[in-house]
PDB file of C-alpha atoms in Angstrom:
ATOM      1  CA  MET A 723      15.337  12.672  -1.799  1.00 43.00           C
ATOM      2  CA  SER A 724      13.066  14.278   0.675  1.00 57.00           C
ATOM      3  CA  ASP A 725      13.529  13.158   4.321  1.00 93.00           C
ATOM      4  CA  ILE A 726       9.916  11.973   4.340  1.00 97.00           C
ATOM      5  CA  LEU A 727      11.262   8.924   2.459  1.00 98.00           C
ATOM      6  CA  LEU A 728      14.553   7.407   3.518  1.00 98.00           C
ATOM      7  CA  THR A 729      16.651   5.473   0.990  1.00 98.00           C
ATOM      8  CA  GLU A 730      19.336   2.962   1.771  1.00 98.00           C
ATOM      9  CA  ASP A 731      21.189   0.555  -0.547  1.00 98.00           C
ATOM     10  CA  ARG A 732      22.366  -2.756   0.765  1.00 97.00           C
ATOM     11  CA  GLY A 733      24.178  -4.256  -2.113  1.00 97.00           C
ATOM     12  CA  ARG A 734      21.574  -4.749  -4.821  1.00 98.00           C
ATOM     13  CA  VAL A 735      18.642  -4.308  -2.407  1.00 98.00           C
ATOM     14  CA  ARG A 736      17.201  -0.770  -2.117  1.00 98.00           C
ATOM     15  CA  VAL A 737      15.261  -0.137   1.141  1.00 98.00           C
ATOM     16  CA  LEU A 738      12.673   2.636   1.014  1.00 98.00           C
ATOM     17  CA  THR A 739      11.362   3.736   4.460  1.00 98.00           C
ATOM     18  CA  LEU A 740       8.227   5.795   4.781  1.00 98.00           C
ATOM     19  CA  ASN A 741       9.168   8.515   7.235  1.00 98.00           C
ATOM     20  CA  ARG A 742       6.227  10.596   8.528  1.00 97.00           C
ATOM     21  CA  PRO A 743       6.265   9.049  12.040  1.00 96.00           C
ATOM     22  CA  GLN A 744       4.283  11.994  13.521  1.00 94.00           C
ATOM     23  CA  ALA A 745       1.398  10.837  11.234  1.00 95.00           C
ATOM     24  CA  LYS A 746       2.137   7.092  11.477  1.00 97.00           C
ATOM     25  CA  ASN A 747       3.532   7.430   7.901  1.00 98.00           C
ATOM     26  CA  ALA A 748       0.147   8.447   6.499  1.00 97.00           C
ATOM     27  CA  PHE A 749       0.376   9.503   2.842  1.00 97.00           C
ATOM     28  CA  ASN A 750       0.071  13.136   1.787  1.00 95.00           C
ATOM     29  CA  ASP A 751       0.917  14.318  -1.750  1.00 94.00           C
ATOM     30  CA  ASP A 752       4.553  14.781  -0.846  1.00 95.00           C
ATOM     31  CA  LEU A 753       4.988  11.221   0.335  1.00 97.00           C
ATOM     32  CA  TYR A 754       3.103   9.787  -2.638  1.00 97.00           C
ATOM     33  CA  ASP A 755       5.341  11.779  -4.931  1.00 97.00           C
ATOM     34  CA  ALA A 756       8.558  10.814  -3.116  1.00 97.00           C
ATOM     35  CA  LEU A 757       7.710   7.100  -3.205  1.00 98.00           C
ATOM     36  CA  ARG A 758       6.645   7.292  -6.828  1.00 98.00           C
ATOM     37  CA  ASP A 759       9.924   8.953  -7.812  1.00 98.00           C
ATOM     38  CA  ALA A 760      11.925   6.476  -5.725  1.00 98.00           C
ATOM     39  CA  LEU A 761      10.288   3.556  -7.464  1.00 98.00           C
ATOM     40  CA  THR A 762      10.907   5.097 -10.846  1.00 98.00           C
ATOM     41  CA  GLY A 763      14.576   5.626  -9.901  1.00 98.00           C
ATOM     42  CA  ALA A 764      14.945   2.032  -8.681  1.00 98.00           C
ATOM     43  CA  ALA A 765      13.320   0.685 -11.841  1.00 98.00           C
ATOM     44  CA  ASP A 766      15.818   2.619 -14.002  1.00 98.00           C
ATOM     45  CA  ASP A 767      18.907   1.835 -11.853  1.00 98.00           C
ATOM     46  CA  PRO A 768      20.725  -1.251 -13.120  1.00 97.00           C
ATOM     47  CA  SER A 769      22.435  -1.684  -9.765  1.00 97.00           C
ATOM     48  CA  VAL A 770      19.087  -2.319  -8.014  1.00 98.00           C
ATOM     49  CA  ALA A 771      17.635  -5.808  -8.211  1.00 98.00           C
ATOM     50  CA  VAL A 772      15.061  -5.734  -5.400  1.00 98.00           C
ATOM     51  CA  VAL A 773      13.176  -3.024  -3.534  1.00 98.00           C
ATOM     52  CA  VAL A 774      11.931  -3.298   0.071  1.00 98.00           C
ATOM     53  CA  ILE A 775       9.332  -0.896   1.425  1.00 98.00           C
ATOM     54  CA  THR A 776       8.880  -0.451   5.100  1.00 98.00           C
ATOM     55  CA  GLY A 777       7.868   2.287   7.611  1.00 98.00           C
ATOM     56  CA  ALA A 778       9.636   4.306  10.252  1.00 97.00           C
ATOM     57  CA  GLU A 779       9.184   4.070  14.042  1.00 94.00           C
ATOM     58  CA  GLY A 780       6.851   1.243  14.451  1.00 92.00           C
ATOM     59  CA  ALA A 781       4.197   1.922  11.772  1.00 96.00           C
ATOM     60  CA  PHE A 782       3.915   0.901   8.187  1.00 98.00           C
ATOM     61  CA  SER A 783       1.333   3.460   7.006  1.00 98.00           C
ATOM     62  CA  ALA A 784      -1.880   4.741   8.534  1.00 97.00           C
ATOM     63  CA  GLY A 785      -3.158   5.287   4.992  1.00 96.00           C
ATOM     64  CA  GLN A 786      -4.351   8.537   3.417  1.00 93.00           C
ATOM     65  CA  ASP A 787      -3.756  11.652   5.390  1.00 91.00           C
ATOM     66  CA  LEU A 788      -7.389  12.561   5.979  1.00 78.00           C
ATOM     67  CA  SER A 789      -6.541  16.221   6.373  1.00 73.00           C
ATOM     68  CA  GLU A 790      -5.945  16.213   2.597  1.00 69.00           C
ATOM     69  CA  MET A 791      -9.036  14.146   1.720  1.00 62.00           C
ATOM     70  CA  GLY A 792     -11.405  16.171  -0.488  1.00 58.00           C
ATOM     71  CA  LYS A 793      -8.760  18.796  -1.212  1.00 66.00           C
ATOM     72  CA  ALA A 794      -9.710  20.700  -4.357  1.00 63.00           C
ATOM     73  CA  ARG A 795      -7.479  20.001  -7.285  1.00 70.00           C
ATOM     74  CA  THR A 796      -7.627  20.352 -11.005  1.00 72.00           C
ATOM     75  CA  PRO A 797      -7.694  17.267 -13.258  1.00 74.00           C
ATOM     76  CA  GLU A 798      -4.118  18.189 -14.251  1.00 75.00           C
ATOM     77  CA  GLU A 799      -2.983  18.237 -10.615  1.00 75.00           C
ATOM     78  CA  ALA A 800      -4.739  14.922  -9.906  1.00 70.00           C
ATOM     79  CA  ALA A 801      -2.975  13.317 -12.852  1.00 74.00           C
ATOM     80  CA  SER A 802       0.473  14.634 -11.941  1.00 80.00           C
ATOM     81  CA  ARG A 803       0.618  14.572  -8.108  1.00 89.00           C
ATOM     82  CA  GLY A 804      -0.407  12.318  -5.292  1.00 92.00           C
ATOM     83  CA  PHE A 805      -2.400   9.122  -5.295  1.00 95.00           C
ATOM     84  CA  MET A 806      -3.166   8.471  -8.985  1.00 95.00           C
ATOM     85  CA  PRO A 807       0.313   8.742 -10.488  1.00 97.00           C
ATOM     86  CA  PHE A 808       1.757   6.866  -7.546  1.00 98.00           C
ATOM     87  CA  VAL A 809      -0.548   3.924  -8.169  1.00 98.00           C
ATOM     88  CA  ASP A 810       0.270   4.136 -11.915  1.00 98.00           C
ATOM     89  CA  THR A 811       3.926   3.599 -11.026  1.00 98.00           C
ATOM     90  CA  LEU A 812       3.344   0.980  -8.323  1.00 98.00           C
ATOM     91  CA  GLN A 813       1.104  -1.241 -10.387  1.00 98.00           C
ATOM     92  CA  SER A 814       3.713  -1.663 -13.114  1.00 98.00           C
ATOM     93  CA  PHE A 815       6.929  -1.673 -11.072  1.00 98.00           C
ATOM     94  CA  PRO A 816       9.153  -4.048 -13.019  1.00 98.00           C
ATOM     95  CA  LYS A 817      11.437  -5.533 -10.338  1.00 98.00           C
ATOM     96  CA  PRO A 818      10.745  -7.702  -7.286  1.00 98.00           C
ATOM     97  CA  LEU A 819       8.936  -5.598  -4.691  1.00 98.00           C
ATOM     98  CA  ILE A 820       8.831  -6.705  -1.057  1.00 98.00           C
ATOM     99  CA  ALA A 821       6.933  -5.093   1.860  1.00 98.00           C
ATOM    100  CA  ALA A 822       8.105  -5.294   5.482  1.00 98.00           C
ATOM    101  CA  VAL A 823       4.977  -4.344   7.426  1.00 98.00           C
ATOM    102  CA  ASN A 824       6.384  -3.285  10.739  1.00 97.00           C
ATOM    103  CA  GLY A 825       3.215  -1.930  12.313  1.00 97.00           C
ATOM    104  CA  VAL A 826      -0.253  -0.590  11.515  1.00 98.00           C
ATOM    105  CA  ALA A 827      -1.255  -0.745   7.825  1.00 98.00           C
ATOM    106  CA  VAL A 828      -4.467   1.006   6.890  1.00 98.00           C
ATOM    107  CA  GLY A 829      -6.052   2.085   3.579  1.00 97.00           C
ATOM    108  CA  ILE A 830      -3.425   2.620   0.976  1.00 97.00           C
ATOM    109  CA  GLY A 831      -1.072   1.063   3.551  1.00 98.00           C
ATOM    110  CA  VAL A 832      -2.963  -2.176   2.815  1.00 98.00           C
ATOM    111  CA  THR A 833      -3.948  -1.799  -0.800  1.00 98.00           C
ATOM    112  CA  MET A 834      -0.393  -1.057  -1.874  1.00 98.00           C
ATOM    113  CA  LEU A 835       0.544  -4.455  -0.464  1.00 98.00           C
ATOM    114  CA  LEU A 836      -1.547  -6.034  -3.196  1.00 98.00           C
ATOM    115  CA  HIS A 837       1.003  -4.722  -5.715  1.00 98.00           C
ATOM    116  CA  CYS A 838       3.956  -6.064  -3.774  1.00 98.00           C
ATOM    117  CA  ASP A 839       5.272  -9.506  -4.795  1.00 98.00           C
ATOM    118  CA  ILE A 840       5.892 -10.752  -1.267  1.00 98.00           C
ATOM    119  CA  VAL A 841       4.664  -9.328   2.004  1.00 98.00           C
ATOM    120  CA  PHE A 842       6.358  -9.946   5.415  1.00 98.00           C
ATOM    121  CA  THR A 843       4.768  -8.681   8.573  1.00 98.00           C
ATOM    122  CA  SER A 844       5.670  -8.229  12.183  1.00 98.00           C
ATOM    123  CA  GLU A 845       3.630 -10.277  14.620  1.00 98.00           C
ATOM    124  CA  ARG A 846       2.153  -7.093  16.134  1.00 97.00           C
ATOM    125  CA  ALA A 847       1.095  -5.482  12.868  1.00 98.00           C
ATOM    126  CA  ARG A 848      -2.533  -4.883  12.138  1.00 98.00           C
ATOM    127  CA  PHE A 849      -4.267  -4.393   8.795  1.00 98.00           C
ATOM    128  CA  ARG A 850      -7.463  -2.490   7.949  1.00 98.00           C
ATOM    129  CA  ALA A 851      -9.364  -1.537   4.815  1.00 97.00           C
ATOM    130  CA  PRO A 852     -11.470   1.307   6.273  1.00 95.00           C
ATOM    131  CA  PHE A 853     -13.282   2.451   3.164  1.00 96.00           C
ATOM    132  CA  VAL A 854     -16.827   1.684   4.170  1.00 95.00           C
ATOM    133  CA  SER A 855     -16.246   3.207   7.585  1.00 93.00           C
ATOM    134  CA  LEU A 856     -15.167   6.410   5.803  1.00 92.00           C
ATOM    135  CA  GLY A 857     -18.178   6.398   3.546  1.00 93.00           C
ATOM    136  CA  ILE A 858     -16.037   5.840   0.474  1.00 94.00           C
ATOM    137  CA  ALA A 859     -15.085   3.009  -1.907  1.00 96.00           C
ATOM    138  CA  ALA A 860     -12.166   0.674  -2.563  1.00 97.00           C
ATOM    139  CA  GLU A 861      -9.077   1.913  -4.380  1.00 97.00           C
ATOM    140  CA  ALA A 862      -5.899   1.092  -6.311  1.00 97.00           C
ATOM    141  CA  GLY A 863      -7.331  -1.906  -8.095  1.00 98.00           C
ATOM    142  CA  SER A 864      -8.140  -3.609  -4.792  1.00 98.00           C
ATOM    143  CA  SER A 865     -11.681  -4.437  -5.887  1.00 98.00           C
ATOM    144  CA  VAL A 866     -10.136  -7.110  -8.103  1.00 98.00           C
ATOM    145  CA  LEU A 867      -6.921  -7.791  -6.209  1.00 98.00           C
ATOM    146  CA  PHE A 868      -8.465  -8.449  -2.792  1.00 98.00           C
ATOM    147  CA  PRO A 869     -10.794 -11.203  -4.051  1.00 98.00           C
ATOM    148  CA  GLU A 870      -7.933 -12.638  -6.119  1.00 97.00           C
ATOM    149  CA  ARG A 871      -5.586 -12.728  -3.075  1.00 97.00           C
ATOM    150  CA  LEU A 872      -7.982 -13.315  -0.197  1.00 97.00           C
ATOM    151  CA  GLY A 873     -11.097 -14.930  -1.722  1.00 97.00           C
ATOM    152  CA  TRP A 874     -14.597 -13.431  -1.866  1.00 98.00           C
ATOM    153  CA  GLN A 875     -15.684 -13.962   1.729  1.00 97.00           C
ATOM    154  CA  ASN A 876     -12.494 -12.727   3.281  1.00 98.00           C
ATOM    155  CA  THR A 877     -12.669  -9.637   1.052  1.00 98.00           C
ATOM    156  CA  ALA A 878     -16.316  -9.035   1.992  1.00 98.00           C
ATOM    157  CA  HIS A 879     -15.420  -9.286   5.617  1.00 97.00           C
ATOM    158  CA  LEU A 880     -12.474  -6.948   5.275  1.00 97.00           C
ATOM    159  CA  LEU A 881     -14.381  -4.308   3.287  1.00 97.00           C
ATOM    160  CA  PHE A 882     -17.872  -4.532   4.810  1.00 97.00           C
ATOM    161  CA  THR A 883     -16.827  -4.457   8.490  1.00 97.00           C
ATOM    162  CA  SER A 884     -13.766  -2.249   8.159  1.00 95.00           C
ATOM    163  CA  SER A 885     -12.344  -4.283  11.036  1.00 96.00           C
ATOM    164  CA  PHE A 886      -8.678  -4.855  11.777  1.00 97.00           C
ATOM    165  CA  LEU A 887      -6.932  -8.093  10.860  1.00 98.00           C
ATOM    166  CA  SER A 888      -4.115  -9.407  13.011  1.00 98.00           C
ATOM    167  CA  ALA A 889      -0.798 -10.457  11.509  1.00 98.00           C
ATOM    168  CA  ALA A 890      -1.784 -14.078  11.961  1.00 98.00           C
ATOM    169  CA  GLU A 891      -5.107 -13.534  10.199  1.00 98.00           C
ATOM    170  CA  ALA A 892      -3.298 -11.651   7.364  1.00 98.00           C
ATOM    171  CA  VAL A 893      -0.978 -14.591   6.804  1.00 98.00           C
ATOM    172  CA  ASP A 894      -3.824 -17.067   7.027  1.00 98.00           C
ATOM    173  CA  MET A 895      -5.822 -15.159   4.426  1.00 97.00           C
ATOM    174  CA  GLY A 896      -2.831 -14.683   2.077  1.00 97.00           C
ATOM    175  CA  LEU A 897      -2.457 -10.907   2.523  1.00 98.00           C
ATOM    176  CA  ALA A 898       1.034 -11.501   3.969  1.00 98.00           C
ATOM    177  CA  TRP A 899       3.365 -14.440   3.439  1.00 98.00           C
ATOM    178  CA  ARG A 900       5.287 -14.748   6.710  1.00 98.00           C
ATOM    179  CA  ALA A 901       5.166 -13.124  10.138  1.00 98.00           C
ATOM    180  CA  PHE A 902       8.185 -12.547  12.415  1.00 98.00           C
ATOM    181  CA  PRO A 903       8.748 -11.038  15.822  1.00 98.00           C
ATOM    182  CA  ASP A 904       9.274  -7.253  15.621  1.00 96.00           C
ATOM    183  CA  GLU A 905      12.983  -7.385  16.332  1.00 96.00           C
ATOM    184  CA  ARG A 906      13.624  -9.987  13.593  1.00 97.00           C
ATOM    185  CA  LEU A 907      11.417  -8.624  10.835  1.00 98.00           C
ATOM    186  CA  LEU A 908      13.833  -6.401   8.891  1.00 97.00           C
ATOM    187  CA  LEU A 909      16.761  -8.787   9.354  1.00 97.00           C
ATOM    188  CA  GLU A 910      14.617 -11.612   7.909  1.00 98.00           C
ATOM    189  CA  VAL A 911      13.327  -9.493   5.086  1.00 98.00           C
ATOM    190  CA  LEU A 912      16.783  -8.253   4.089  1.00 98.00           C
ATOM    191  CA  SER A 913      18.214 -11.721   4.174  1.00 98.00           C
ATOM    192  CA  TYR A 914      15.418 -12.926   1.871  1.00 98.00           C
ATOM    193  CA  ALA A 915      15.787  -9.897  -0.444  1.00 98.00           C
ATOM    194  CA  GLU A 916      19.465 -10.535  -0.745  1.00 98.00           C
ATOM    195  CA  GLN A 917      18.781 -14.069  -1.835  1.00 98.00           C
ATOM    196  CA  ILE A 918      16.588 -12.762  -4.638  1.00 98.00           C
ATOM    197  CA  ALA A 919      19.083  -9.998  -5.452  1.00 98.00           C
ATOM    198  CA  ALA A 920      21.789 -12.631  -6.117  1.00 98.00           C
ATOM    199  CA  MET A 921      19.833 -13.719  -9.156  1.00 98.00           C
ATOM    200  CA  PRO A 922      20.273 -12.147 -12.630  1.00 98.00           C
ATOM    201  CA  VAL A 923      18.360  -8.920 -12.840  1.00 97.00           C
ATOM    202  CA  SER A 924      17.402  -9.527 -16.466  1.00 97.00           C
ATOM    203  CA  SER A 925      15.723 -12.771 -15.563  1.00 98.00           C
ATOM    204  CA  LEU A 926      13.963 -11.220 -12.556  1.00 98.00           C
ATOM    205  CA  VAL A 927      12.567  -8.559 -14.740  1.00 98.00           C
ATOM    206  CA  GLU A 928      11.391 -10.893 -17.458  1.00 98.00           C
ATOM    207  CA  ASN A 929       9.635 -13.136 -14.867  1.00 98.00           C
ATOM    208  CA  LYS A 930       8.092 -10.155 -13.126  1.00 98.00           C
ATOM    209  CA  GLN A 931       6.745  -8.900 -16.400  1.00 98.00           C
ATOM    210  CA  LEU A 932       5.037 -12.213 -17.036  1.00 98.00           C
ATOM    211  CA  LEU A 933       3.183 -11.840 -13.837  1.00 98.00           C
ATOM    212  CA  LEU A 934       2.351  -8.209 -14.524  1.00 98.00           C
ATOM    213  CA  ASP A 935       1.003  -9.091 -17.954  1.00 98.00           C
ATOM    214  CA  VAL A 936      -1.761 -11.028 -16.183  1.00 97.00           C
ATOM    215  CA  ARG A 937      -2.460  -8.593 -13.344  1.00 97.00           C
ATOM    216  CA  VAL A 938      -2.082  -5.106 -14.726  1.00 98.00           C
ATOM    217  CA  PRO A 939      -4.851  -5.312 -17.321  1.00 98.00           C
ATOM    218  CA  ARG A 940      -7.314  -6.285 -14.587  1.00 97.00           C
ATOM    219  CA  VAL A 941      -6.137  -3.437 -12.389  1.00 98.00           C
ATOM    220  CA  LYS A 942      -6.373  -0.931 -15.197  1.00 97.00           C
ATOM    221  CA  ASP A 943      -9.961  -2.075 -15.885  1.00 98.00           C
ATOM    222  CA  ALA A 944     -10.935  -1.802 -12.228  1.00 98.00           C
ATOM    223  CA  ARG A 945      -9.425   1.589 -11.413  1.00 97.00           C
ATOM    224  CA  PRO A 946     -11.861   3.695 -13.479  1.00 97.00           C
ATOM    225  CA  ARG A 947     -14.773   1.860 -11.865  1.00 97.00           C
ATOM    226  CA  GLU A 948     -13.324   2.554  -8.432  1.00 97.00           C
ATOM    227  CA  GLU A 949     -12.670   6.184  -9.268  1.00 95.00           C
ATOM    228  CA  ALA A 950     -16.291   6.577 -10.467  1.00 96.00           C
ATOM    229  CA  ALA A 951     -17.562   4.965  -7.307  1.00 96.00           C
ATOM    230  CA  LEU A 952     -15.393   7.242  -5.222  1.00 94.00           C
ATOM    231  CA  GLY A 953     -16.702  10.284  -7.114  1.00 93.00           C
ATOM    232  CA  ARG A 954     -20.243   9.257  -6.196  1.00 95.00           C
ATOM    233  CA  VAL A 955     -19.573   9.016  -2.469  1.00 94.00           C
ATOM    234  CA  VAL A 956     -16.869  11.627  -1.632  1.00 91.00           C
ATOM    235  CA  GLY A 957     -18.562  14.520   0.048  1.00 91.00           C
ATOM    236  CA  SER A 958     -21.665  12.442   0.745  1.00 93.00           C
ATOM    237  CA  PRO A 959     -23.338  12.702   4.183  1.00 94.00           C
ATOM    238  CA  ALA A 960     -21.662   9.447   5.263  1.00 94.00           C
ATOM    239  CA  ASN A 961     -18.285  10.606   4.160  1.00 92.00           C
ATOM    240  CA  ARG A 962     -18.675  14.031   5.845  1.00 91.00           C
ATOM    241  CA  GLU A 963     -19.729  12.388   9.095  1.00 93.00           C
ATOM    242  CA  ALA A 964     -16.775   9.946   8.944  1.00 90.00           C
ATOM    243  CA  ILE A 965     -14.254  12.789   8.471  1.00 88.00           C
ATOM    244  CA  ALA A 966     -15.868  14.948  11.108  1.00 90.00           C
ATOM    245  CA  ALA A 967     -15.803  12.022  13.576  1.00 90.00           C
ATOM    246  CA  PHE A 968     -12.114  11.417  12.814  1.00 84.00           C
ATOM    247  CA  MET A 969     -11.211  15.073  13.401  1.00 85.00           C
ATOM    248  CA  GLN A 970     -13.253  15.181  16.597  1.00 90.00           C
ATOM    249  CA  LYS A 971     -11.811  11.885  17.810  1.00 89.00           C
ATOM    250  CA  ARG A 972     -15.153  10.154  18.235  1.00 93.00           C
ATOM    251  CA  GLU A 973     -17.043   7.268  16.732  1.00 91.00           C
ATOM    252  CA  PRO A 974     -19.048   8.128  13.600  1.00 92.00           C
ATOM    253  CA  ASP A 975     -22.818   7.911  13.754  1.00 92.00           C
ATOM    254  CA  PHE A 976     -24.225   6.465  10.469  1.00 94.00           C
ATOM    255  CA  SER A 977     -27.701   5.906  11.779  1.00 91.00           C
ATOM    256  CA  GLY A 978     -30.160   6.839   9.048  1.00 83.00           C
ATOM    257  CA  LEU A 979     -27.438   7.108   6.356  1.00 82.00           C
TER     258      LEU A 979
END
């Protein structure tokens, strides 16, 4: 396994740690592929009952690595590497999946949480869905999962303002389940995961599948709509201005756009 994703087994709990700390664990194709492969491996491994995803060095994930946004790729490449096949795997992961959000969670760092069964957060973590501020559209089935999880108005606030949520706000809205002080987060998550891992794996899988049978069809319906919307706005003047502002470390100017 690449060192951009660290793997540790604690009994029947597998801990996957996103490990691009120099980029606040932002996703490039290599990290998408490493996490996809790790989830596939955990799904197929009978010794694994529960998977925990967390981030290295005080960040969960800063989202998509913007240096790769808009990178030219063939349809075959898009279907075999990076974001799309990662979400394909994530949305149908057949075992209990827990997130330990130990710092900033932005973009895919937030939308992937909607596919996790239980989300724990550190009290200092912050959450942001920055799609409108980047001139793009929602992703990963979040256009249906955000309203389902958070309600319409909370979703509208999160998407339309692109503002950060505190850990307390995330728990209050239902994006996360519990918040803990930084120093206790992973200990609490592992203790909880071990409680689940003591259950029979076959029963965990059957019950997870019952939940997926309801959620996955809605996600599969939403994703082509999201991808079509993304195709209409990627490369637009607003998107170009947002990326330029990010690279130049300034606030974007959307006046007139």
